[in-house]
C-alpha cells in the first residue's frame, strides 16, 4: 500500500493534465507510429505484384520484337539533317570550274545576249533528251514548224536554239522535269519574257487597229483573248494539251490544277518564239495556230457612253481596220522620222499640230527636253527631217504630260 501510494504521488508530481493542452497531437503521434511499423502482410503483397517472366523460344517473333524495342531505346535519337541546299560543299578546282563555264550553253553564244540569258546554264542530260525524242516533233508539228533539228542551222541564226527553248517552254513548274536546276532556270526566264512579249504584241496590234479607241476597251480586248481563264481553250485548239498534261485529261481537272500550268507554258512558248523568230512569228502563232479572233464576241469590251473622237487620224488608219498580217509585215520606209512611224502616229495623231506654239510649247518643252537629254545629235541627209523629228517629239511629250497639266 505504501508502495502504490508513493508511485501515485510520483506520477502526480511529474505529469500534470492541464485543460489548455489538446489531446490530438498525442493521438496523431500514435497513429504515425502505428503506420510506420512494418507488417508481414505488406511484405507479402509486394512479393505477389511481380510476375515471373516466362522464357520465350530463341526464334520467337515476340522475343525479336522485344529485343528490337530495347535496342531502339538504347540508341540515341536521330539528328535532323539539314536540306541539301544548306550543306556547304567544297569549291571546285580551277580546272573543273573552267570546264563547266566553257561547256555552258549560255557562254557559248556571244552574238545574241538576250537569247543566251534564257538558255540553260548547263547542258541537257539524258532525261532531257528523252523528252525531246518523244514529244518535240509533236510540238513542232502542232505549231507549224519544220521537223528538222534546229541545231543544223548556222551559228548566226537565232533559230538554231529553237529546239532547246521549245523543250524548256513545256517544262512548267508542276511537272517532274522542272525540279532540275537548269530546266527550272530556263523555263522561268522564258515565262517572264513571254508575258511581256504578249502584252507588247497586242498593244501594238490594237493601237493600230483601233486608233480612235481609248485604252480601257483595248485592255478588255486583250484580257478577253489571253486572260487566264481563256488560255486552256487556245491550248486545246492547237492540240498541245497532251504535252502539258501527259497523264491527265485537261477538261476533267479543276481550275487551280489546270490554269497555272497552261499559263506558264503559254507565256514561255511565246518567249521562245520571240527570241528565235521575232514579232511576225508571234502574230502568226497567235492568229493562225491558236485561231484568235479580235472580233469574237467573248473579247468585245463592254458598252460605254463616250464622246466620239472627231480628231484626224493618219491616212493609213482612216476607214481601214488593219489585220495582223498588216501589222506583222509592216516595214517602215527608209526616210521615216521614227523607228515605228505608224505606231507613233497611232498615239500622236496629226491633229496635235494645232497645239504647236501654245504656252507649254514655249515654257515647259525646253526644260523637259533638256532634262531627258533631247534633242539627240542625229545627222540626216536633209536638215528638215531632223527639225520635223524634234517637232513631233515635242508634241509626243506634250501628250505624255497632258495628264499632269490638266
mmCIF file of C-alpha atoms in Angstrom:
data_model
loop_
_atom_site.group_PDB
_atom_site.id
_atom_site.type_symbol
_atom_site.label_atom_id
_atom_site.label_comp_id
_atom_site.label_asym_id
_atom_site.label_seq_id
_atom_site.Cartn_x
_atom_site.Cartn_y
_atom_site.Cartn_z
ATOM 1 C CA UNK A 1 0.000 0.000 0.000
ATOM 2 C CA UNK A 2 2.797 2.341 0.844
ATOM 3 C CA UNK A 3 4.496 1.457 -2.474
ATOM 4 C CA UNK A 4 1.418 2.164 -4.532
ATOM 5 C CA UNK A 5 0.744 5.393 -2.744
ATOM 6 C CA UNK A 6 4.335 6.568 -3.299
ATOM 7 C CA UNK A 7 4.173 5.698 -7.051
ATOM 8 C CA UNK A 8 0.902 7.595 -7.414
ATOM 9 C CA UNK A 9 2.396 10.625 -5.731
ATOM 10 C CA UNK A 10 5.458 10.463 -8.017
ATOM 11 C CA UNK A 11 3.340 10.347 -11.170
ATOM 12 C CA UNK A 12 1.148 13.185 -9.952
ATOM 13 C CA UNK A 13 4.229 15.335 -9.320
ATOM 14 C CA UNK A 14 5.783 14.782 -12.838
ATOM 15 C CA UNK A 15 2.685 14.765 -15.050
ATOM 16 C CA UNK A 16 0.016 17.432 -14.923
ATOM 17 C CA UNK A 17 -3.155 17.242 -17.053
ATOM 18 C CA UNK A 18 -3.986 20.826 -17.986
ATOM 19 C CA UNK A 19 -7.191 21.765 -19.826
ATOM 20 C CA UNK A 20 -5.244 24.011 -22.214
ATOM 21 C CA UNK A 21 -3.426 21.103 -23.838
ATOM 22 C CA UNK A 22 -5.362 19.312 -26.545
ATOM 23 C CA UNK A 23 -5.147 15.522 -26.695
ATOM 24 C CA UNK A 24 -4.985 15.450 -30.561
ATOM 25 C CA UNK A 25 -1.191 15.696 -31.016
ATOM 26 C CA UNK A 26 -0.770 12.718 -28.840
ATOM 27 C CA UNK A 27 -3.200 10.747 -30.951
ATOM 28 C CA UNK A 28 -1.542 11.754 -34.245
ATOM 29 C CA UNK A 29 1.843 10.615 -32.997
ATOM 30 C CA UNK A 30 0.420 7.317 -32.021
ATOM 31 C CA UNK A 31 -1.092 6.859 -35.460
ATOM 32 C CA UNK A 32 2.210 7.673 -37.111
ATOM 33 C CA UNK A 33 3.994 5.105 -35.084
ATOM 34 C CA UNK A 34 1.374 2.583 -35.932
ATOM 35 C CA UNK A 35 1.668 3.149 -39.718
ATOM 36 C CA UNK A 36 5.429 3.073 -39.885
ATOM 37 C CA UNK A 37 5.595 -0.302 -38.233
ATOM 38 C CA UNK A 38 6.205 -2.915 -40.949
ATOM 39 C CA UNK A 39 3.969 -5.911 -41.055
ATOM 40 C CA UNK A 40 4.353 -9.247 -42.684
ATOM 41 C CA UNK A 41 1.148 -8.706 -44.664
ATOM 42 C CA UNK A 42 2.593 -5.705 -46.567
ATOM 43 C CA UNK A 43 5.710 -7.617 -47.493
ATOM 44 C CA UNK A 44 3.630 -10.445 -48.816
ATOM 45 C CA UNK A 45 1.645 -8.115 -51.124
ATOM 46 C CA UNK A 46 4.810 -6.655 -52.683
ATOM 47 C CA UNK A 47 6.073 -10.104 -53.474
ATOM 48 C CA UNK A 48 2.854 -11.065 -55.233
ATOM 49 C CA UNK A 49 2.884 -7.948 -57.537
ATOM 50 C CA UNK A 50 5.907 -9.160 -59.518
ATOM 51 C CA UNK A 51 5.049 -11.886 -62.011
ATOM 52 C CA UNK A 52 7.710 -14.353 -63.062
ATOM 53 C CA UNK A 53 8.904 -13.990 -66.716
ATOM 54 C CA UNK A 54 8.420 -16.946 -68.972
ATOM 55 C CA UNK A 55 11.301 -17.873 -71.236
ATOM 56 C CA UNK A 56 10.377 -17.471 -74.917
ATOM 57 C CA UNK A 57 11.861 -19.623 -77.666
ATOM 58 C CA UNK A 58 15.003 -18.349 -79.336
ATOM 59 C CA UNK A 59 13.341 -17.773 -82.701
ATOM 60 C CA UNK A 60 10.085 -16.418 -81.302
ATOM 61 C CA UNK A 61 8.805 -13.242 -83.092
ATOM 62 C CA UNK A 62 7.789 -11.735 -79.746
ATOM 63 C CA UNK A 63 11.320 -12.085 -78.405
ATOM 64 C CA UNK A 64 12.779 -10.491 -81.522
ATOM 65 C CA UNK A 65 10.346 -7.570 -81.270
ATOM 66 C CA UNK A 66 11.259 -7.021 -77.613
ATOM 67 C CA UNK A 67 14.976 -7.024 -78.434
ATOM 68 C CA UNK A 68 14.380 -4.546 -81.240
ATOM 69 C CA UNK A 69 12.404 -2.257 -78.934
ATOM 70 C CA UNK A 70 15.205 -2.377 -76.342
ATOM 71 C CA UNK A 71 17.794 -1.508 -78.974
ATOM 72 C CA UNK A 72 15.727 1.496 -80.103
ATOM 73 C CA UNK A 73 15.604 2.743 -76.532
ATOM 74 C CA UNK A 74 19.349 2.411 -76.114
ATOM 75 C CA UNK A 75 20.314 4.135 -79.370
ATOM 76 C CA UNK A 76 20.332 7.931 -79.439
ATOM 77 C CA UNK A 77 17.556 9.731 -81.352
ATOM 78 C CA UNK A 78 18.267 10.683 -84.963
ATOM 79 C CA UNK A 79 19.512 14.205 -85.556
ATOM 80 C CA UNK A 80 17.719 16.404 -88.063
ATOM 81 C CA UNK A 81 19.720 16.528 -91.265
ATOM 82 C CA UNK A 82 19.727 19.984 -92.914
ATOM 83 C CA UNK A 83 18.448 20.252 -96.501
ATOM 84 C CA UNK A 84 20.942 19.725 -99.278
ATOM 85 C CA UNK A 85 20.856 23.366 -100.294
ATOM 86 C CA UNK A 86 22.258 24.370 -96.881
ATOM 87 C CA UNK A 87 25.073 21.835 -96.889
ATOM 88 C CA UNK A 88 28.380 23.501 -97.728
ATOM 89 C CA UNK A 89 30.291 21.766 -100.458
ATOM 90 C CA UNK A 90 33.976 22.127 -101.163
ATOM 91 C CA UNK A 91 34.666 24.564 -104.003
ATOM 92 C CA UNK A 92 35.536 23.224 -107.413
ATOM 93 C CA UNK A 93 39.105 23.356 -108.503
ATOM 94 C CA UNK A 94 40.075 25.759 -111.272
ATOM 95 C CA UNK A 95 40.148 23.133 -113.990
ATOM 96 C CA UNK A 96 36.632 21.842 -113.312
ATOM 97 C CA UNK A 97 35.292 25.366 -112.917
ATOM 98 C CA UNK A 98 36.740 26.494 -116.240
ATOM 99 C CA UNK A 99 35.427 23.346 -117.920
ATOM 100 C CA UNK A 100 31.925 24.000 -116.588
ATOM 101 C CA UNK A 101 31.944 27.581 -117.860
ATOM 102 C CA UNK A 102 33.231 26.629 -121.276
ATOM 103 C CA UNK A 103 30.569 23.942 -121.708
ATOM 104 C CA UNK A 104 27.714 26.192 -120.590
ATOM 105 C CA UNK A 105 25.244 26.935 -123.435
ATOM 106 C CA UNK A 106 24.886 30.493 -122.157
ATOM 107 C CA UNK A 107 28.556 31.328 -122.590
ATOM 108 C CA UNK A 108 28.888 29.518 -125.904
ATOM 109 C CA UNK A 109 26.566 32.071 -127.554
ATOM 110 C CA UNK A 110 28.038 35.549 -127.944
ATOM 111 C CA UNK A 111 26.007 37.222 -130.705
ATOM 112 C CA UNK A 112 22.556 37.099 -129.043
ATOM 113 C CA UNK A 113 22.815 38.207 -125.404
ATOM 114 C CA UNK A 114 19.061 38.095 -124.665
ATOM 115 C CA UNK A 115 18.720 34.626 -126.139
ATOM 116 C CA UNK A 116 21.788 33.336 -124.300
ATOM 117 C CA UNK A 117 20.375 34.535 -120.960
ATOM 118 C CA UNK A 118 17.346 32.258 -121.454
ATOM 119 C CA UNK A 119 19.370 29.162 -122.324
ATOM 120 C CA UNK A 120 20.013 26.589 -119.563
ATOM 121 C CA UNK A 121 23.182 27.193 -117.537
ATOM 122 C CA UNK A 122 24.353 23.613 -118.172
ATOM 123 C CA UNK A 123 23.975 21.117 -120.990
ATOM 124 C CA UNK A 124 20.858 18.985 -121.310
ATOM 125 C CA UNK A 125 21.221 15.478 -119.896
ATOM 126 C CA UNK A 126 19.802 12.107 -120.955
ATOM 127 C CA UNK A 127 16.448 12.700 -119.245
ATOM 128 C CA UNK A 128 16.016 15.944 -121.187
ATOM 129 C CA UNK A 129 16.938 14.231 -124.422
ATOM 130 C CA UNK A 130 14.358 11.511 -123.743
ATOM 131 C CA UNK A 131 11.565 14.100 -123.596
ATOM 132 C CA UNK A 132 12.871 15.772 -126.755
ATOM 133 C CA UNK A 133 12.925 12.495 -128.672
ATOM 134 C CA UNK A 134 9.385 11.607 -127.561
ATOM 135 C CA UNK A 135 7.420 14.866 -127.694
ATOM 136 C CA UNK A 136 9.342 17.582 -129.555
ATOM 137 C CA UNK A 137 8.256 16.564 -133.054
ATOM 138 C CA UNK A 138 4.618 16.631 -131.966
ATOM 139 C CA UNK A 139 5.019 20.143 -130.569
ATOM 140 C CA UNK A 140 6.760 21.456 -133.701
ATOM 141 C CA UNK A 141 4.138 19.917 -135.960
ATOM 142 C CA UNK A 142 1.290 21.460 -133.939
ATOM 143 C CA UNK A 143 2.932 24.897 -134.135
ATOM 144 C CA UNK A 144 3.662 24.608 -137.861
ATOM 145 C CA UNK A 145 7.458 24.366 -137.837
ATOM 146 C CA UNK A 146 9.855 22.185 -139.751
ATOM 147 C CA UNK A 147 10.556 18.788 -138.213
ATOM 148 C CA UNK A 148 14.270 19.007 -138.976
ATOM 149 C CA UNK A 149 16.586 19.522 -135.982
ATOM 150 C CA UNK A 150 17.268 23.204 -135.432
ATOM 151 C CA UNK A 151 20.903 22.688 -134.455
ATOM 152 C CA UNK A 152 21.740 22.144 -138.123
ATOM 153 C CA UNK A 153 21.233 25.859 -138.809
ATOM 154 C CA UNK A 154 24.089 28.351 -138.892
ATOM 155 C CA UNK A 155 25.590 29.987 -135.836
ATOM 156 C CA UNK A 156 24.373 33.413 -136.960
ATOM 157 C CA UNK A 157 20.745 32.228 -136.925
ATOM 158 C CA UNK A 158 18.954 32.520 -133.544
ATOM 159 C CA UNK A 159 16.574 29.720 -134.597
ATOM 160 C CA UNK A 160 19.430 27.269 -134.101
ATOM 161 C CA UNK A 161 18.467 27.068 -130.420
ATOM 162 C CA UNK A 162 14.737 26.718 -131.033
ATOM 163 C CA UNK A 163 14.606 23.012 -130.074
ATOM 164 C CA UNK A 164 16.207 23.700 -126.706
ATOM 165 C CA UNK A 165 13.959 26.681 -125.955
ATOM 166 C CA UNK A 166 10.857 24.810 -127.081
ATOM 167 C CA UNK A 167 11.728 21.962 -124.729
ATOM 168 C CA UNK A 168 12.200 24.387 -121.832
ATOM 169 C CA UNK A 169 8.884 26.098 -122.601
ATOM 170 C CA UNK A 170 6.875 22.933 -121.880
ATOM 171 C CA UNK A 171 8.612 22.130 -118.567
ATOM 172 C CA UNK A 172 6.179 24.013 -116.319
ATOM 173 C CA UNK A 173 6.776 24.235 -112.519
ATOM 174 C CA UNK A 174 4.259 21.449 -111.817
ATOM 175 C CA UNK A 175 5.996 18.722 -113.823
ATOM 176 C CA UNK A 176 8.761 16.363 -112.738
ATOM 177 C CA UNK A 177 11.490 17.721 -115.035
ATOM 178 C CA UNK A 178 11.218 21.232 -113.587
ATOM 179 C CA UNK A 179 12.954 20.041 -110.417
ATOM 180 C CA UNK A 180 16.265 20.099 -112.271
ATOM 181 C CA UNK A 181 18.015 23.414 -111.711
ATOM 182 C CA UNK A 182 18.986 24.111 -115.320
ATOM 183 C CA UNK A 183 15.448 23.349 -116.551
ATOM 184 C CA UNK A 184 13.778 25.444 -113.877
ATOM 185 C CA UNK A 185 16.025 28.437 -114.564
ATOM 186 C CA UNK A 186 15.449 28.323 -118.331
ATOM 187 C CA UNK A 187 11.674 27.932 -118.094
ATOM 188 C CA UNK A 188 11.228 30.719 -115.545
ATOM 189 C CA UNK A 189 13.174 33.182 -117.733
ATOM 190 C CA UNK A 190 11.164 32.269 -120.834
ATOM 191 C CA UNK A 191 7.934 32.644 -118.885
ATOM 192 C CA UNK A 192 8.959 36.072 -117.609
ATOM 193 C CA UNK A 193 9.896 37.251 -121.093
ATOM 194 C CA UNK A 194 6.841 35.766 -122.812
ATOM 195 C CA UNK A 195 4.384 37.583 -120.556
ATOM 196 C CA UNK A 196 5.575 40.995 -121.707
ATOM 197 C CA UNK A 197 6.059 39.867 -125.306
ATOM 198 C CA UNK A 198 2.335 39.054 -125.464
ATOM 199 C CA UNK A 199 1.359 42.352 -123.867
ATOM 200 C CA UNK A 200 3.535 44.364 -126.262
ATOM 201 C CA UNK A 201 2.311 42.409 -129.306
ATOM 202 C CA UNK A 202 -1.360 43.027 -128.513
ATOM 203 C CA UNK A 203 -0.647 46.626 -127.512
ATOM 204 C CA UNK A 204 0.860 47.424 -130.916
ATOM 205 C CA UNK A 205 -1.853 45.493 -132.729
ATOM 206 C CA UNK A 206 -4.862 47.123 -131.054
ATOM 207 C CA UNK A 207 -3.375 50.630 -131.105
ATOM 208 C CA UNK A 208 -3.087 50.410 -134.892
ATOM 209 C CA UNK A 209 -6.357 48.542 -135.427
ATOM 210 C CA UNK A 210 -8.470 50.879 -133.262
ATOM 211 C CA UNK A 211 -6.726 54.295 -133.409
ATOM 212 C CA UNK A 212 -9.743 56.176 -132.018
ATOM 213 C CA UNK A 213 -10.388 53.841 -129.087
ATOM 214 C CA UNK A 214 -9.380 54.625 -125.505
ATOM 215 C CA UNK A 215 -7.030 52.291 -123.604
ATOM 216 C CA UNK A 216 -9.714 50.817 -121.315
ATOM 217 C CA UNK A 217 -11.644 48.969 -124.090
ATOM 218 C CA UNK A 218 -8.365 47.756 -125.562
ATOM 219 C CA UNK A 219 -7.343 46.286 -122.213
ATOM 220 C CA UNK A 220 -10.634 44.400 -122.105
ATOM 221 C CA UNK A 221 -9.980 43.030 -125.581
ATOM 222 C CA UNK A 222 -6.527 41.810 -124.538
ATOM 223 C CA UNK A 223 -7.903 40.210 -121.376
ATOM 224 C CA UNK A 224 -10.657 38.527 -123.369
ATOM 225 C CA UNK A 225 -8.060 36.896 -125.619
ATOM 226 C CA UNK A 226 -5.199 35.942 -123.292
ATOM 227 C CA UNK A 227 -6.875 36.001 -119.885
ATOM 228 C CA UNK A 228 -6.046 33.113 -117.590
ATOM 229 C CA UNK A 229 -9.473 31.509 -117.999
ATOM 230 C CA UNK A 230 -9.253 31.522 -121.797
ATOM 231 C CA UNK A 231 -5.754 30.087 -122.188
ATOM 232 C CA UNK A 232 -6.810 26.387 -121.900
ATOM 233 C CA UNK A 233 -9.146 26.948 -124.834
ATOM 234 C CA UNK A 234 -6.271 28.088 -127.084
ATOM 235 C CA UNK A 235 -4.007 25.263 -125.921
ATOM 236 C CA UNK A 236 -6.697 22.736 -126.805
ATOM 237 C CA UNK A 237 -7.300 24.406 -130.173
ATOM 238 C CA UNK A 238 -3.636 23.815 -131.071
ATOM 239 C CA UNK A 239 -3.716 20.207 -129.685
ATOM 240 C CA UNK A 240 -0.970 20.904 -127.168
ATOM 241 C CA UNK A 241 -2.812 19.738 -124.035
ATOM 242 C CA UNK A 242 -1.249 16.270 -124.104
ATOM 243 C CA UNK A 243 2.236 17.783 -123.900
ATOM 244 C CA UNK A 244 1.301 19.762 -120.778
ATOM 245 C CA UNK A 245 -0.770 17.018 -119.100
ATOM 246 C CA UNK A 246 0.609 13.709 -120.445
ATOM 247 C CA UNK A 247 -1.112 11.635 -117.739
ATOM 248 C CA UNK A 248 -4.365 13.566 -117.186
ATOM 249 C CA UNK A 249 -7.274 14.821 -119.230
ATOM 250 C CA UNK A 250 -7.232 18.599 -119.143
ATOM 251 C CA UNK A 251 -11.009 19.084 -119.221
ATOM 252 C CA UNK A 252 -11.509 16.971 -116.104
ATOM 253 C CA UNK A 253 -9.042 18.920 -113.988
ATOM 254 C CA UNK A 254 -10.252 21.657 -111.684
ATOM 255 C CA UNK A 255 -9.289 25.254 -112.430
ATOM 256 C CA UNK A 256 -6.459 25.573 -109.894
ATOM 257 C CA UNK A 257 -4.827 22.448 -111.340
ATOM 258 C CA UNK A 258 -5.434 23.336 -114.999
ATOM 259 C CA UNK A 259 -4.824 27.068 -115.382
ATOM 260 C CA UNK A 260 -1.390 27.612 -113.706
ATOM 261 C CA UNK A 261 0.487 25.037 -115.846
ATOM 262 C CA UNK A 262 -1.247 26.234 -119.014
ATOM 263 C CA UNK A 263 -0.428 29.873 -118.276
ATOM 264 C CA UNK A 264 3.222 29.086 -117.547
ATOM 265 C CA UNK A 265 3.643 27.084 -120.771
ATOM 266 C CA UNK A 266 1.741 29.648 -122.853
ATOM 267 C CA UNK A 267 3.931 32.543 -121.734
ATOM 268 C CA UNK A 268 7.184 30.590 -122.051
ATOM 269 C CA UNK A 269 6.183 29.382 -125.514
ATOM 270 C CA UNK A 270 5.917 32.917 -126.874
ATOM 271 C CA UNK A 271 9.138 33.897 -125.143
ATOM 272 C CA UNK A 272 10.906 31.163 -127.118
ATOM 273 C CA UNK A 273 9.180 32.116 -130.402
ATOM 274 C CA UNK A 274 10.076 35.787 -129.989
ATOM 275 C CA UNK A 275 13.749 35.032 -129.286
ATOM 276 C CA UNK A 276 14.108 32.840 -132.370
ATOM 277 C CA UNK A 277 11.786 34.448 -134.952
ATOM 278 C CA UNK A 278 10.622 37.868 -133.731
ATOM 279 C CA UNK A 279 7.202 39.521 -133.587
ATOM 280 C CA UNK A 280 5.916 38.461 -137.043
ATOM 281 C CA UNK A 281 6.040 34.823 -135.947
ATOM 282 C CA UNK A 282 4.368 35.718 -132.658
ATOM 283 C CA UNK A 283 1.398 37.136 -134.586
ATOM 284 C CA UNK A 284 1.251 34.093 -136.850
ATOM 285 C CA UNK A 285 1.079 31.632 -133.972
ATOM 286 C CA UNK A 286 -1.499 33.740 -132.129
ATOM 287 C CA UNK A 287 -3.932 34.192 -135.001
ATOM 288 C CA UNK A 288 -3.282 31.139 -137.181
ATOM 289 C CA UNK A 289 -2.204 28.320 -134.883
ATOM 290 C CA UNK A 290 -4.347 29.246 -131.889
ATOM 291 C CA UNK A 291 -7.078 30.794 -134.016
ATOM 292 C CA UNK A 292 -7.621 34.005 -132.048
ATOM 293 C CA UNK A 293 -10.207 36.385 -133.491
ATOM 294 C CA UNK A 294 -10.198 40.044 -132.353
ATOM 295 C CA UNK A 295 -13.843 40.357 -133.466
ATOM 296 C CA UNK A 296 -15.031 37.430 -131.343
ATOM 297 C CA UNK A 297 -17.966 38.211 -129.042
ATOM 298 C CA UNK A 298 -16.131 36.938 -125.970
ATOM 299 C CA UNK A 299 -13.377 39.564 -126.256
ATOM 300 C CA UNK A 300 -15.531 42.596 -127.031
ATOM 301 C CA UNK A 301 -15.418 45.442 -124.476
ATOM 302 C CA UNK A 302 -18.480 46.498 -122.577
ATOM 303 C CA UNK A 303 -20.516 49.387 -123.958
ATOM 304 C CA UNK A 304 -19.616 52.856 -122.727
ATOM 305 C CA UNK A 305 -21.137 56.276 -123.162
ATOM 306 C CA UNK A 306 -18.325 58.407 -124.520
ATOM 307 C CA UNK A 307 -17.954 61.230 -126.966
ATOM 308 C CA UNK A 308 -16.828 60.299 -130.447
ATOM 309 C CA UNK A 309 -13.261 61.208 -131.299
ATOM 310 C CA UNK A 310 -13.517 63.628 -134.211
ATOM 311 C CA UNK A 311 -9.768 64.252 -134.391
ATOM 312 C CA UNK A 312 -7.874 63.496 -137.546
ATOM 313 C CA UNK A 313 -6.057 60.191 -137.792
ATOM 314 C CA UNK A 314 -3.357 59.026 -140.140
ATOM 315 C CA UNK A 315 -4.362 58.205 -143.697
ATOM 316 C CA UNK A 316 -3.338 54.580 -143.129
ATOM 317 C CA UNK A 317 -5.960 54.215 -140.375
ATOM 318 C CA UNK A 318 -8.849 56.174 -141.882
ATOM 319 C CA UNK A 319 -11.733 53.769 -142.610
ATOM 320 C CA UNK A 320 -9.448 50.736 -142.522
ATOM 321 C CA UNK A 321 -9.061 48.087 -139.830
ATOM 322 C CA UNK A 322 -5.593 46.669 -140.040
ATOM 323 C CA UNK A 323 -5.216 42.900 -139.846
ATOM 324 C CA UNK A 324 -2.476 41.008 -138.066
ATOM 325 C CA UNK A 325 -0.788 40.424 -141.438
ATOM 326 C CA UNK A 326 -0.601 44.206 -141.979
ATOM 327 C CA UNK A 327 0.988 44.717 -138.574
ATOM 328 C CA UNK A 328 3.388 41.776 -138.866
ATOM 329 C CA UNK A 329 4.568 42.556 -142.408
ATOM 330 C CA UNK A 330 4.931 46.313 -141.939
ATOM 331 C CA UNK A 331 8.365 47.742 -142.644
ATOM 332 C CA UNK A 332 8.962 51.463 -142.119
ATOM 333 C CA UNK A 333 10.280 53.442 -145.100
ATOM 334 C CA UNK A 334 13.919 54.406 -145.218
ATOM 335 C CA UNK A 335 13.244 58.146 -144.808
ATOM 336 C CA UNK A 336 10.877 57.675 -141.834
ATOM 337 C CA UNK A 337 11.202 60.074 -138.904
ATOM 338 C CA UNK A 338 10.877 57.310 -136.298
ATOM 339 C CA UNK A 339 11.716 53.654 -135.863
ATOM 340 C CA UNK A 340 7.973 52.848 -135.670
ATOM 341 C CA UNK A 341 6.262 55.686 -137.547
ATOM 342 C CA UNK A 342 2.826 54.079 -137.824
ATOM 343 C CA UNK A 343 2.707 53.192 -134.150
ATOM 344 C CA UNK A 344 3.821 56.705 -133.221
ATOM 345 C CA UNK A 345 1.103 58.201 -135.407
ATOM 346 C CA UNK A 346 -1.488 55.997 -133.705
ATOM 347 C CA UNK A 347 -0.520 57.523 -130.341
ATOM 348 C CA UNK A 348 0.177 61.093 -131.520
ATOM 349 C CA UNK A 349 -2.396 61.912 -134.236
ATOM 350 C CA UNK A 350 -1.783 64.650 -136.816
ATOM 351 C CA UNK A 351 -4.325 66.881 -135.050
ATOM 352 C CA UNK A 352 -1.757 67.542 -132.324
ATOM 353 C CA UNK A 353 -0.112 70.096 -134.618
ATOM 354 C CA UNK A 354 -2.783 72.619 -133.696
ATOM 355 C CA UNK A 355 -1.245 72.802 -130.207
ATOM 356 C CA UNK A 356 2.089 73.995 -131.517
ATOM 357 C CA UNK A 357 3.048 77.397 -130.228
ATOM 358 C CA UNK A 358 0.966 77.238 -127.042
ATOM 359 C CA UNK A 359 2.200 78.237 -123.592
ATOM 360 C CA UNK A 360 3.545 74.760 -122.754
ATOM 361 C CA UNK A 361 5.488 74.681 -126.010
ATOM 362 C CA UNK A 362 7.411 77.803 -125.022
ATOM 363 C CA UNK A 363 7.767 77.420 -121.234
ATOM 364 C CA UNK A 364 7.871 73.714 -120.409
ATOM 365 C CA UNK A 365 9.008 71.878 -123.536
ATOM 366 C CA UNK A 366 12.636 73.170 -123.486
ATOM 367 C CA UNK A 367 13.043 72.201 -119.821
ATOM 368 C CA UNK A 368 11.571 68.714 -120.318
ATOM 369 C CA UNK A 369 13.701 68.007 -123.374
ATOM 370 C CA UNK A 370 16.845 69.253 -121.637
ATOM 371 C CA UNK A 371 16.134 67.033 -118.601
ATOM 372 C CA UNK A 372 15.641 63.961 -120.835
ATOM 373 C CA UNK A 373 18.717 64.736 -122.924
ATOM 374 C CA UNK A 374 16.960 65.747 -126.151
ATOM 375 C CA UNK A 375 17.362 66.582 -128.963
ATOM 376 C CA UNK A 376 19.845 63.882 -129.854
ATOM 377 C CA UNK A 377 22.697 64.623 -132.211
ATOM 378 C CA UNK A 378 21.476 62.978 -135.437
ATOM 379 C CA UNK A 379 22.892 63.821 -138.845
ATOM 380 C CA UNK A 380 20.243 63.376 -141.539
ATOM 381 C CA UNK A 381 20.925 63.953 -145.171
ATOM 382 C CA UNK A 382 18.198 66.597 -145.173
ATOM 383 C CA UNK A 383 18.190 69.118 -142.277
ATOM 384 C CA UNK A 384 14.406 69.495 -142.481
ATOM 385 C CA UNK A 385 13.984 65.854 -141.425
ATOM 386 C CA UNK A 386 15.844 66.492 -138.163
ATOM 387 C CA UNK A 387 13.709 69.564 -137.459
ATOM 388 C CA UNK A 388 10.465 67.672 -138.189
ATOM 389 C CA UNK A 389 11.508 64.833 -135.861
ATOM 390 C CA UNK A 390 12.166 67.234 -132.996
ATOM 391 C CA UNK A 391 8.765 68.878 -133.551
ATOM 392 C CA UNK A 392 6.987 65.525 -133.424
ATOM 393 C CA UNK A 393 8.958 64.608 -130.314
ATOM 394 C CA UNK A 394 7.798 67.786 -128.589
ATOM 395 C CA UNK A 395 4.157 67.014 -129.475
ATOM 396 C CA UNK A 396 4.563 63.484 -128.111
ATOM 397 C CA UNK A 397 5.976 64.808 -124.845
ATOM 398 C CA UNK A 398 3.063 67.222 -124.594
ATOM 399 C CA UNK A 399 0.630 64.294 -124.931
ATOM 400 C CA UNK A 400 2.551 62.312 -122.311
ATOM 401 C CA UNK A 401 2.448 65.174 -119.812
ATOM 402 C CA UNK A 402 -1.101 66.312 -120.544
ATOM 403 C CA UNK A 403 -2.470 64.255 -117.628
ATOM 404 C CA UNK A 404 -0.203 66.233 -115.257
ATOM 405 C CA UNK A 405 -1.076 69.593 -116.779
ATOM 406 C CA UNK A 406 -4.824 69.166 -116.916
#
